[in-house]
Amino acid sequence: MPTTPQTPITLSRIALGMWRLDSWKLTPPQRLELVRQALDLGITTIDHADIYGSEQPFGEMLALAPSLRDQMQIVTKCGIVLRQQPSTLSVSHYNTSRAHIISSLENSLRQLRTDYVDLLLIHRPDVLMQADEVADAFNTLQQAGKVRQFGVSNFSPAQFDLLASRCELVTNQVELSPLHLTPLHDGTLDQCQQRGIAPMIWSALAGGRLFNESSERAQRVRTTLNALAAEYGTSVSTIVYAWLLQHPSKPVVLTGSGRLPVMQEALAALHLTLSREHWFAIWCASSGTPVP
Amino acid sequence: MPTTPQTPITLSRIALGMWRLDSWKLTPPQRLELVRQALDLGITTIDHADIYGSEQPFGEMLALAPSLRDQMQIVTKCGIVLRQQPSTLSVSHYNTSRAHIISSLENSLRQLRTDYVDLLLIHRPDVLMQADEVADAFNTLQQAGKVRQFGVSNFSPAQFDLLASRCELVTNQVELSPLHLTPLHDGTLDQCQQRGIAPMIWSALAGGRLFNESSERAQRVRTTLNALAAEYGTSVSTIVYAWLLQHPSKPVVLTGSGRLPVMQEALAALHLTLSREHWFAIWCASSGTPVP
Amino acid sequence: MPTTPQTPITLSRIALGMWRLDSWKLTPPQRLELVRQALDLGITTIDHADIYGSEQPFGEMLALAPSLRDQMQIVTKCGIVLRQQPSTLSVSHYNTSRAHIISSLENSLRQLRTDYVDLLLIHRPDVLMQADEVADAFNTLQQAGKVRQFGVSNFSPAQFDLLASRCELVTNQVELSPLHLTPLHDGTLDQCQQRGIAPMIWSALAGGRLFNESSERAQRVRTTLNALAAEYGTSVSTIVYAWLLQHPSKPVVLTGSGRLPVMQEALAALHLTLSREHWFAIWCASSGTPVP
């Protein structure tokens, strides 16, 4: 277990996901403008991963305004090793060895042009994970001042319990949306509430499927979301973010857009509380059944 | 956590489920006769819910013989809000807010014409449940002498663990029958035994499907139950109640009938022990496979 | 809980499964030769069950060389009651009553011609298991010096937690192979690692299906295993054993063959470490998907 005192970090309830940063084709000054806008709006948590291709362009931007560093919480992830052209013996895989975690994080620091990240997550549950070894790597990084706190992503409750038995974890970043209800019912978010840790939510808008998927389920959900948007006089996106933020585990919700209006729609959800009946109307539309 | 000492309540192994009370079309004196018979037989636990429509007629009966109150344990439930004619934005939903729990229980007390219930259950797992808030509501009700103990119904092990981390729960009322084996295998009853709490069992006879469903599974189960009834010289219902009572978590089993012979068939199970082989014969008939 | 100090036993990483011993049609001296070879190779853990029919012929062999007893760890199991010709009321079932556990173990000792076994396992999770009663039986057997340590087989994490809350368990013997990935993902092996207990693995080669099953899945797995065998210059069996031994829960893997070359292939895996990428190549071939 870490022996140095930990300063708890505070994440913003809406966080900026950087996984598409590269595709936004922004110049470094445009990136800086985007991040300044986000910070001004209170979106201070910035979510990366070693495999997003976002760290280098983000670091390039940060070099233009190093004083911004302390105004934000930088999250990054490690543990996935990608193979672009897989073959029988060459496959994308996971690596949570001590050496890989440390070298991945150190590379992230170089790309991001910062001395530390606020939060480092193990990106996917690795069945070969040696919990003691991960805890040791975390401790080393924390002692060196390179990472403030640690978490995981996409872990089942049993996987979370295992690693949390060896080190302190402050989040589990999981997929949740009106088209993906699983963590509401498989113990993942119950565990977060029980342990008093805030999950982070990815794919809040189901990667856009909420707006364009033609399945009956997506159509039912859209009908309900549209009715609620009219009822509350706001956008469908705001309804979805409110629906997520309202979970009692107090999630941090990622928004993956670099467009200001989209960020504002997410932020508007902080001031919107759905009635319980309306919250469940979305659940029922997604489930295709009344509550049991 | 509650700060006043709790007097543990003792439930009868067979409990009288009131969910169909209204449909029995009894006059208040007939209801009184029924309850007296049940108490005389040792069925002292009476199971209600705010949504059963049973509290008002039961209270009407109790007003005729208030001295019976201390001879029984009254269980009721809250947390479901029904909508009879659901629409897109008007759906049946759950509400486990502090305000709802307290007002629902207070309404139950008025309907039941009693000062307290022995056991209050959260009727369904509410994904919006704030465990601290529920515990606070429970504590308030207990301090006020309005509820003696608390439990849940239809909770998964993870949901139970979450709420039990904040307050004392003495039961999980779940569905179990020869046509619904799930809680035997998904950790629910293992958790009860591990924690030393007795589950309550609803739908012991699968809502009558044990007797009239035409599926192959129901036919297999009926064949085995009939053979066992002959073997032990008793009724099929008695066999089923014995099968349930024999689970090592020591369940309290609800009977949902107001007919004296049916209650007697349930009670007869308290004096019947199936051999392990016969217990598993029912399990195999239901599963359609030998044990692994 | 046991009140006498326990001497932890050490199992060999490769263990000799005896479930087919009877079918090998060996004379007692041939059996002795086999066991001597295994012990010489470092395979010192011998796995039986009351229902394998292996205890009597093994005991016959052991009587020829009683001094071998202390050089091996004998594992046996109890709890399954078989019916060869099942009928409606006569079915194979489980029995984990105190009386059955004790009489089954005492019969095993007589068959094995030994005073003690090193490890006794409950063979299958019995939904009628009274955890306190099992713990009491275990304690009695341990106090009497008849069993050194205890474990289970095929238990879910919830079932394991239940029994482990009443007595010390040192293993969970489960099925795992490239054609059966379940315990990697359902919490079973996470629990083993968290608790610091080594699982035992049965059916490492999927009962031979790895070599002869015609399903697409088995063909994909064979293609990958063959490529790895060529890559590492070893046999497919050695690749599979290495793949299993590499799990961070440090499993003990059973080999079910009485043929020396097969034992040697298993043992060779102790000196082979697959790269993480190659480990996941097998996982991917079995899953039919890349890692998520």
mmCIF file of N, CA and C in Angstrom, chain B residues 132-238:
data_model
loop_
_atom_site.group_PDB
_atom_site.id
_atom_site.type_symbol
_atom_site.label_atom_id
_atom_site.label_comp_id
_atom_site.label_asym_id
_atom_site.label_seq_id
_atom_site.Cartn_x
_atom_site.Cartn_y
_atom_site.Cartn_z
ATOM 1 N N ASP B 132 -27.547 5.621 1.808
ATOM 2 C CA ASP B 132 -27.503 6.414 3.047
ATOM 3 C C ASP B 132 -28.868 7.007 3.376
ATOM 4 N N GLU B 133 -29.568 7.414 2.336
ATOM 5 C CA GLU B 133 -30.879 8.029 2.541
ATOM 6 C C GLU B 133 -31.896 6.992 3.029
ATOM 7 N N VAL B 134 -31.836 5.805 2.468
ATOM 8 C CA VAL B 134 -32.731 4.732 2.926
ATOM 9 C C VAL B 134 -32.428 4.401 4.394
ATOM 10 N N ALA B 135 -31.148 4.294 4.710
ATOM 11 C CA ALA B 135 -30.765 3.974 6.094
ATOM 12 C C ALA B 135 -31.253 5.060 7.046
ATOM 13 N N ASP B 136 -31.185 6.287 6.597
ATOM 14 C CA ASP B 136 -31.645 7.391 7.428
ATOM 15 C C ASP B 136 -33.163 7.310 7.642
ATOM 16 N N ALA B 137 -33.887 7.002 6.595
ATOM 17 C CA ALA B 137 -35.345 6.850 6.728
ATOM 18 C C ALA B 137 -35.665 5.691 7.675
ATOM 19 N N PHE B 138 -34.967 4.584 7.523
ATOM 20 C CA PHE B 138 -35.195 3.423 8.392
ATOM 21 C C PHE B 138 -34.923 3.822 9.852
ATOM 22 N N ASN B 139 -33.846 4.506 10.063
ATOM 23 C CA ASN B 139 -33.483 4.891 11.418
ATOM 24 C C ASN B 139 -34.565 5.778 12.041
ATOM 25 N N THR B 140 -35.051 6.725 11.249
ATOM 26 C CA THR B 140 -36.107 7.619 11.735
ATOM 27 C C THR B 140 -37.344 6.822 12.136
ATOM 28 N N LEU B 141 -37.729 5.880 11.286
ATOM 29 C CA LEU B 141 -38.930 5.084 11.564
ATOM 30 C C LEU B 141 -38.731 4.181 12.778
ATOM 31 N N GLN B 142 -37.531 3.676 12.911
ATOM 32 C CA GLN B 142 -37.274 2.793 14.048
ATOM 33 C C GLN B 142 -37.246 3.581 15.362
ATOM 34 N N GLN B 143 -36.592 4.716 15.326
ATOM 35 C CA GLN B 143 -36.527 5.574 16.520
ATOM 36 C C GLN B 143 -37.929 5.980 16.974
ATOM 37 N N ALA B 144 -38.807 6.218 15.990
ATOM 38 C CA ALA B 144 -40.171 6.637 16.302
ATOM 39 C C ALA B 144 -41.039 5.460 16.717
ATOM 40 N N GLY B 145 -40.483 4.257 16.733
ATOM 41 C CA GLY B 145 -41.247 3.083 17.150
ATOM 42 C C GLY B 145 -42.238 2.610 16.111
ATOM 43 N N LYS B 146 -42.101 3.099 14.884
ATOM 44 C CA LYS B 146 -43.088 2.755 13.858
ATOM 45 C C LYS B 146 -42.746 1.464 13.105
ATOM 46 N N VAL B 147 -41.491 1.098 13.117
ATOM 47 C CA VAL B 147 -41.048 -0.144 12.461
ATOM 48 C C VAL B 147 -40.009 -0.787 13.363
ATOM 49 N N ARG B 148 -40.133 -2.093 13.540
ATOM 50 C CA ARG B 148 -39.162 -2.768 14.401
ATOM 51 C C ARG B 148 -37.908 -3.182 13.635
ATOM 52 N N GLN B 149 -38.085 -3.815 12.456
ATOM 53 C CA GLN B 149 -36.912 -4.220 11.690
ATOM 54 C C GLN B 149 -37.158 -4.021 10.194
ATOM 55 N N PHE B 150 -36.082 -4.187 9.415
ATOM 56 C CA PHE B 150 -36.132 -3.825 8.004
ATOM 57 C C PHE B 150 -35.556 -4.920 7.137
ATOM 58 N N GLY B 151 -36.002 -4.931 5.892
ATOM 59 C CA GLY B 151 -35.465 -5.887 4.941
ATOM 60 C C GLY B 151 -35.714 -5.391 3.531
ATOM 61 N N VAL B 152 -35.484 -6.285 2.580
ATOM 62 C CA VAL B 152 -35.655 -5.949 1.172
ATOM 63 C C VAL B 152 -36.370 -7.101 0.484
ATOM 64 N N SER B 153 -36.689 -6.890 -0.770
ATOM 65 C CA SER B 153 -37.343 -7.934 -1.549
ATOM 66 C C SER B 153 -36.802 -7.885 -2.973
ATOM 67 N N ASN B 154 -36.504 -9.051 -3.517
ATOM 68 C CA ASN B 154 -36.055 -9.160 -4.908
ATOM 69 C C ASN B 154 -34.714 -8.483 -5.166
ATOM 70 N N PHE B 155 -33.891 -8.357 -4.137
ATOM 71 C CA PHE B 155 -32.572 -7.741 -4.290
ATOM 72 C C PHE B 155 -31.551 -8.784 -4.740
ATOM 73 N N SER B 156 -30.663 -8.383 -5.639
ATOM 74 C CA SER B 156 -29.504 -9.213 -5.972
ATOM 75 C C SER B 156 -28.518 -9.161 -4.810
ATOM 76 N N PRO B 157 -27.575 -10.109 -4.757
ATOM 77 C CA PRO B 157 -26.571 -10.053 -3.688
ATOM 78 C C PRO B 157 -25.824 -8.713 -3.641
ATOM 79 N N ALA B 158 -25.483 -8.147 -4.794
ATOM 80 C CA ALA B 158 -24.744 -6.874 -4.785
ATOM 81 C C ALA B 158 -25.613 -5.751 -4.222
ATOM 82 N N GLN B 159 -26.887 -5.754 -4.584
ATOM 83 C CA GLN B 159 -27.795 -4.726 -4.074
ATOM 84 C C GLN B 159 -27.991 -4.883 -2.572
ATOM 85 N N PHE B 160 -28.082 -6.142 -2.132
ATOM 86 C CA PHE B 160 -28.229 -6.397 -0.702
ATOM 87 C C PHE B 160 -26.992 -5.926 0.058
ATOM 88 N N ASP B 161 -25.815 -6.285 -0.470
ATOM 89 C CA ASP B 161 -24.569 -5.867 0.188
ATOM 90 C C ASP B 161 -24.501 -4.348 0.331
ATOM 91 N N LEU B 162 -24.901 -3.667 -0.729
ATOM 92 C CA LEU B 162 -24.856 -2.193 -0.694
ATOM 93 C C LEU B 162 -25.703 -1.654 0.461
ATOM 94 N N LEU B 163 -26.978 -2.030 0.511
ATOM 95 C CA LEU B 163 -27.840 -1.455 1.545
ATOM 96 C C LEU B 163 -27.455 -1.968 2.934
ATOM 97 N N ALA B 164 -27.053 -3.241 3.008
ATOM 98 C CA ALA B 164 -26.660 -3.815 4.304
ATOM 99 C C ALA B 164 -25.378 -3.178 4.838
ATOM 100 N N SER B 165 -24.634 -2.476 3.979
ATOM 101 C CA SER B 165 -23.437 -1.771 4.465
ATOM 102 C C SER B 165 -23.811 -0.515 5.233
ATOM 103 N N ARG B 166 -25.098 -0.122 5.165
ATOM 104 C CA ARG B 166 -25.532 1.104 5.824
ATOM 105 C C ARG B 166 -26.571 0.904 6.913
ATOM 106 N N CYS B 167 -27.201 -0.267 6.949
ATOM 107 C CA CYS B 167 -28.228 -0.498 7.975
ATOM 108 C C CYS B 167 -28.433 -2.000 8.116
ATOM 109 N N GLU B 168 -29.101 -2.400 9.180
ATOM 110 C CA GLU B 168 -29.313 -3.830 9.392
ATOM 111 C C GLU B 168 -30.531 -4.319 8.620
ATOM 112 N N LEU B 169 -30.328 -5.354 7.826
ATOM 113 C CA LEU B 169 -31.416 -5.964 7.076
ATOM 114 C C LEU B 169 -31.609 -7.380 7.585
ATOM 115 N N VAL B 170 -32.861 -7.768 7.815
ATOM 116 C CA VAL B 170 -33.081 -9.095 8.387
ATOM 117 C C VAL B 170 -33.669 -10.107 7.407
ATOM 118 N N THR B 171 -34.005 -9.664 6.191
ATOM 119 C CA THR B 171 -34.497 -10.636 5.212
ATOM 120 C C THR B 171 -34.384 -10.097 3.807
ATOM 121 N N ASN B 172 -34.453 -10.998 2.842
ATOM 122 C CA ASN B 172 -34.605 -10.689 1.424
ATOM 123 C C ASN B 172 -35.731 -11.579 0.946
ATOM 124 N N GLN B 173 -36.877 -10.966 0.596
ATOM 125 C CA GLN B 173 -38.023 -11.773 0.166
ATOM 126 C C GLN B 173 -37.923 -12.011 -1.333
ATOM 127 N N VAL B 174 -37.754 -13.260 -1.740
ATOM 128 C CA VAL B 174 -37.489 -13.568 -3.148
ATOM 129 C C VAL B 174 -38.413 -14.655 -3.660
ATOM 130 N N GLU B 175 -38.503 -14.722 -4.970
ATOM 131 C CA GLU B 175 -39.306 -15.759 -5.617
ATOM 132 C C GLU B 175 -38.503 -17.056 -5.699
ATOM 133 N N LEU B 176 -39.121 -18.132 -5.231
ATOM 134 C CA LEU B 176 -38.481 -19.451 -5.338
ATOM 135 C C LEU B 176 -39.571 -20.500 -5.401
ATOM 136 N N SER B 177 -39.431 -21.417 -6.312
ATOM 137 C CA SER B 177 -40.387 -22.523 -6.411
ATOM 138 C C SER B 177 -39.743 -23.589 -7.276
ATOM 139 N N PRO B 178 -40.356 -24.764 -7.348
ATOM 140 C CA PRO B 178 -39.815 -25.784 -8.258
ATOM 141 C C PRO B 178 -39.805 -25.328 -9.717
ATOM 142 N N LEU B 179 -40.496 -24.254 -10.048
ATOM 143 C CA LEU B 179 -40.416 -23.722 -11.410
ATOM 144 C C LEU B 179 -39.567 -22.460 -11.488
ATOM 145 N N HIS B 180 -38.918 -22.074 -10.410
ATOM 146 C CA HIS B 180 -38.059 -20.876 -10.431
ATOM 147 C C HIS B 180 -36.897 -21.101 -9.463
ATOM 148 N N LEU B 181 -35.809 -21.666 -10.007
ATOM 149 C CA LEU B 181 -34.693 -22.093 -9.162
ATOM 150 C C LEU B 181 -33.613 -21.017 -8.998
ATOM 151 N N THR B 182 -33.759 -19.905 -9.682
ATOM 152 C CA THR B 182 -32.667 -18.926 -9.767
ATOM 153 C C THR B 182 -31.966 -18.618 -8.445
ATOM 154 N N PRO B 183 -32.681 -18.258 -7.385
ATOM 155 C CA PRO B 183 -31.952 -17.850 -6.172
ATOM 156 C C PRO B 183 -31.141 -18.966 -5.513
ATOM 157 N N LEU B 184 -31.397 -20.210 -5.908
ATOM 158 C CA LEU B 184 -30.559 -21.308 -5.405
ATOM 159 C C LEU B 184 -29.146 -21.234 -5.967
ATOM 160 N N HIS B 185 -29.003 -20.582 -7.125
ATOM 161 C CA HIS B 185 -27.735 -20.689 -7.860
ATOM 162 C C HIS B 185 -27.047 -19.364 -8.142
ATOM 163 N N ASP B 186 -27.728 -18.253 -7.911
ATOM 164 C CA ASP B 186 -27.120 -16.959 -8.258
ATOM 165 C C ASP B 186 -26.517 -16.246 -7.046
ATOM 166 N N GLY B 187 -26.379 -16.949 -5.939
ATOM 167 C CA GLY B 187 -25.730 -16.357 -4.779
ATOM 168 C C GLY B 187 -26.701 -15.774 -3.763
ATOM 169 N N THR B 188 -27.978 -15.645 -4.124
ATOM 170 C CA THR B 188 -28.935 -14.996 -3.231
ATOM 171 C C THR B 188 -29.094 -15.772 -1.923
ATOM 172 N N LEU B 189 -29.357 -17.063 -2.025
ATOM 173 C CA LEU B 189 -29.574 -17.836 -0.796
ATOM 174 C C LEU B 189 -28.257 -18.178 -0.105
ATOM 175 N N ASP B 190 -27.171 -18.268 -0.875
ATOM 176 C CA ASP B 190 -25.852 -18.418 -0.240
ATOM 177 C C ASP B 190 -25.582 -17.213 0.662
ATOM 178 N N GLN B 191 -25.903 -16.035 0.152
ATOM 179 C CA GLN B 191 -25.704 -14.820 0.944
ATOM 180 C C GLN B 191 -26.544 -14.851 2.222
ATOM 181 N N CYS B 192 -27.789 -15.282 2.106
ATOM 182 C CA CYS B 192 -28.650 -15.358 3.304
ATOM 183 C C CYS B 192 -28.028 -16.287 4.338
ATOM 184 N N GLN B 193 -27.611 -17.478 3.896
ATOM 185 C CA GLN B 193 -27.023 -18.409 4.849
ATOM 186 C C GLN B 193 -25.740 -17.825 5.442
ATOM 187 N N GLN B 194 -24.920 -17.207 4.580
ATOM 188 C CA GLN B 194 -23.658 -16.658 5.086
ATOM 189 C C GLN B 194 -23.900 -15.581 6.140
ATOM 190 N N ARG B 195 -24.896 -14.733 5.892
ATOM 191 C CA ARG B 195 -25.182 -13.638 6.820
ATOM 192 C C ARG B 195 -26.072 -14.068 7.992
ATOM 193 N N GLY B 196 -26.583 -15.292 7.925
ATOM 194 C CA GLY B 196 -27.447 -15.748 9.007
ATOM 195 C C GLY B 196 -28.806 -15.074 9.028
ATOM 196 N N ILE B 197 -29.302 -14.696 7.845
ATOM 197 C CA ILE B 197 -30.649 -14.130 7.785
ATOM 198 C C ILE B 197 -31.554 -15.087 7.038
ATOM 199 N N ALA B 198 -32.810 -15.127 7.470
ATOM 200 C CA ALA B 198 -33.774 -16.024 6.831
ATOM 201 C C ALA B 198 -34.435 -15.305 5.666
ATOM 202 N N PRO B 199 -34.349 -15.864 4.452
ATOM 203 C CA PRO B 199 -35.102 -15.263 3.344
ATOM 204 C C PRO B 199 -36.588 -15.505 3.536
ATOM 205 N N MET B 200 -37.402 -14.703 2.880
ATOM 206 C CA MET B 200 -38.824 -15.014 2.766
ATOM 207 C C MET B 200 -39.042 -15.438 1.310
ATOM 208 N N ILE B 201 -39.953 -16.387 1.103
ATOM 209 C CA ILE B 201 -40.164 -16.958 -0.229
ATOM 210 C C ILE B 201 -41.563 -16.606 -0.723
ATOM 211 N N TRP B 202 -41.624 -15.977 -1.881
ATOM 212 C CA TRP B 202 -42.938 -15.731 -2.494
ATOM 213 C C TRP B 202 -43.119 -16.605 -3.732
ATOM 214 N N SER B 203 -44.374 -16.843 -4.055
ATOM 215 C CA SER B 203 -44.746 -17.656 -5.217
ATOM 216 C C SER B 203 -44.250 -19.099 -5.092
ATOM 217 N N ALA B 204 -44.449 -19.663 -3.909
ATOM 218 C CA ALA B 204 -43.992 -21.018 -3.624
ATOM 219 C C ALA B 204 -44.595 -22.031 -4.596
ATOM 220 N N LEU B 205 -45.827 -21.785 -4.997
ATOM 221 C CA LEU B 205 -46.492 -22.709 -5.917
ATOM 222 C C LEU B 205 -46.488 -22.155 -7.345
ATOM 223 N N ALA B 206 -45.570 -21.200 -7.587
ATOM 224 C CA ALA B 206 -45.421 -20.611 -8.934
ATOM 225 C C ALA B 206 -46.748 -20.046 -9.427
ATOM 226 N N GLY B 207 -47.459 -19.414 -8.524
ATOM 227 C CA GLY B 207 -48.718 -18.774 -8.916
ATOM 228 C C GLY B 207 -49.718 -19.751 -9.489
ATOM 229 N N GLY B 208 -49.655 -21.008 -9.061
ATOM 230 C CA GLY B 208 -50.590 -22.015 -9.568
ATOM 231 C C GLY B 208 -50.069 -22.741 -10.809
ATOM 232 N N ARG B 209 -49.011 -22.222 -11.431
ATOM 233 C CA ARG B 209 -48.478 -22.859 -12.650
ATOM 234 C C ARG B 209 -47.995 -24.278 -12.389
ATOM 235 N N LEU B 210 -47.600 -24.552 -11.145
ATOM 236 C CA LEU B 210 -47.214 -25.929 -10.795
ATOM 237 C C LEU B 210 -48.333 -26.917 -11.107
ATOM 238 N N PHE B 211 -49.582 -26.435 -10.991
ATOM 239 C CA PHE B 211 -50.719 -27.343 -11.145
ATOM 240 C C PHE B 211 -51.305 -27.348 -12.550
ATOM 241 N N ASN B 212 -51.138 -26.217 -13.267
ATOM 242 C CA ASN B 212 -51.860 -26.143 -14.532
ATOM 243 C C ASN B 212 -51.032 -25.772 -15.753
ATOM 244 N N GLU B 213 -49.744 -25.454 -15.574
ATOM 245 C CA GLU B 213 -48.978 -25.079 -16.767
ATOM 246 C C GLU B 213 -48.732 -26.316 -17.616
ATOM 247 N N SER B 214 -48.765 -26.109 -18.951
ATOM 248 C CA SER B 214 -48.650 -27.277 -19.837
ATOM 249 C C SER B 214 -47.238 -27.483 -20.385
ATOM 250 N N SER B 215 -46.302 -26.679 -19.981
ATOM 251 C CA SER B 215 -44.939 -26.849 -20.496
ATOM 252 C C SER B 215 -44.376 -28.215 -20.117
ATOM 253 N N GLU B 216 -43.398 -28.671 -20.889
ATOM 254 C CA GLU B 216 -42.745 -29.941 -20.548
ATOM 255 C C GLU B 216 -42.134 -29.889 -19.159
ATOM 256 N N ARG B 217 -41.550 -28.728 -18.860
ATOM 257 C CA ARG B 217 -40.918 -28.591 -17.552
ATOM 258 C C ARG B 217 -41.941 -28.771 -16.422
ATOM 259 N N ALA B 218 -43.066 -28.084 -16.542
ATOM 260 C CA ALA B 218 -44.090 -28.193 -15.499
ATOM 261 C C ALA B 218 -44.623 -29.632 -15.414
ATOM 262 N N GLN B 219 -44.742 -30.277 -16.568
ATOM 263 C CA GLN B 219 -45.219 -31.668 -16.539
ATOM 264 C C GLN B 219 -44.222 -32.588 -15.836
ATOM 265 N N ARG B 220 -42.935 -32.383 -16.135
ATOM 266 C CA ARG B 220 -41.914 -33.194 -15.452
ATOM 267 C C ARG B 220 -41.978 -32.981 -13.937
ATOM 268 N N VAL B 221 -42.098 -31.708 -13.547
ATOM 269 C CA VAL B 221 -42.135 -31.398 -12.115
ATOM 270 C C VAL B 221 -43.376 -32.019 -11.479
ATOM 271 N N ARG B 222 -44.507 -31.928 -12.164
ATOM 272 C CA ARG B 222 -45.743 -32.507 -11.614
ATOM 273 C C ARG B 222 -45.620 -34.013 -11.443
ATOM 274 N N THR B 223 -45.013 -34.673 -12.430
ATOM 275 C CA THR B 223 -44.836 -36.128 -12.328
ATOM 276 C C THR B 223 -44.051 -36.475 -11.059
ATOM 277 N N THR B 224 -42.977 -35.740 -10.839
ATOM 278 C CA THR B 224 -42.153 -36.013 -9.662
ATOM 279 C C THR B 224 -42.888 -35.658 -8.373
ATOM 280 N N LEU B 225 -43.574 -34.520 -8.369
ATOM 281 C CA LEU B 225 -44.302 -34.124 -7.152
ATOM 282 C C LEU B 225 -45.411 -35.129 -6.836
ATOM 283 N N ASN B 226 -46.087 -35.590 -7.861
ATOM 284 C CA ASN B 226 -47.147 -36.570 -7.624
ATOM 285 C C ASN B 226 -46.574 -37.867 -7.053
ATOM 286 N N ALA B 227 -45.445 -38.286 -7.602
ATOM 287 C CA ALA B 227 -44.819 -39.516 -7.094
ATOM 288 C C ALA B 227 -44.399 -39.342 -5.638
ATOM 289 N N LEU B 228 -43.894 -38.160 -5.306
ATOM 290 C CA LEU B 228 -43.469 -37.921 -3.928
ATOM 291 C C LEU B 228 -44.662 -37.816 -2.990
ATOM 292 N N ALA B 229 -45.741 -37.187 -3.468
ATOM 293 C CA ALA B 229 -46.946 -37.088 -2.633
ATOM 294 C C ALA B 229 -47.442 -38.497 -2.285
ATOM 295 N N ALA B 230 -47.406 -39.382 -3.280
ATOM 296 C CA ALA B 230 -47.810 -40.772 -3.028
ATOM 297 C C ALA B 230 -46.836 -41.445 -2.054
ATOM 298 N N GLU B 231 -45.554 -41.233 -2.318
ATOM 299 C CA GLU B 231 -44.505 -41.843 -1.488
ATOM 300 C C GLU B 231 -44.637 -41.441 -0.023
ATOM 301 N N TYR B 232 -44.895 -40.169 0.219
ATOM 302 C CA TYR B 232 -44.942 -39.678 1.598
ATOM 303 C C TYR B 232 -46.371 -39.636 2.149
ATOM 304 N N GLY B 233 -47.339 -39.995 1.317
ATOM 305 C CA GLY B 233 -48.727 -40.004 1.770
ATOM 306 C C GLY B 233 -49.240 -38.619 2.146
ATOM 307 N N THR B 234 -48.925 -37.653 1.303
ATOM 308 C CA THR B 234 -49.359 -36.291 1.605
ATOM 309 C C THR B 234 -49.720 -35.592 0.298
ATOM 310 N N SER B 235 -49.984 -34.295 0.368
ATOM 311 C CA SER B 235 -50.397 -33.568 -0.841
ATOM 312 C C SER B 235 -49.193 -33.000 -1.575
ATOM 313 N N VAL B 236 -49.382 -32.689 -2.832
ATOM 314 C CA VAL B 236 -48.336 -32.046 -3.631
ATOM 315 C C VAL B 236 -47.923 -30.729 -2.989
ATOM 316 N N SER B 237 -48.875 -29.952 -2.511
ATOM 317 C CA SER B 237 -48.523 -28.668 -1.894
ATOM 318 C C SER B 237 -47.594 -28.877 -0.696
ATOM 319 N N THR B 238 -47.922 -29.869 0.107
ATOM 320 C CA THR B 238 -47.080 -30.136 1.276
ATOM 321 C C THR B 238 -45.664 -30.499 0.851
#
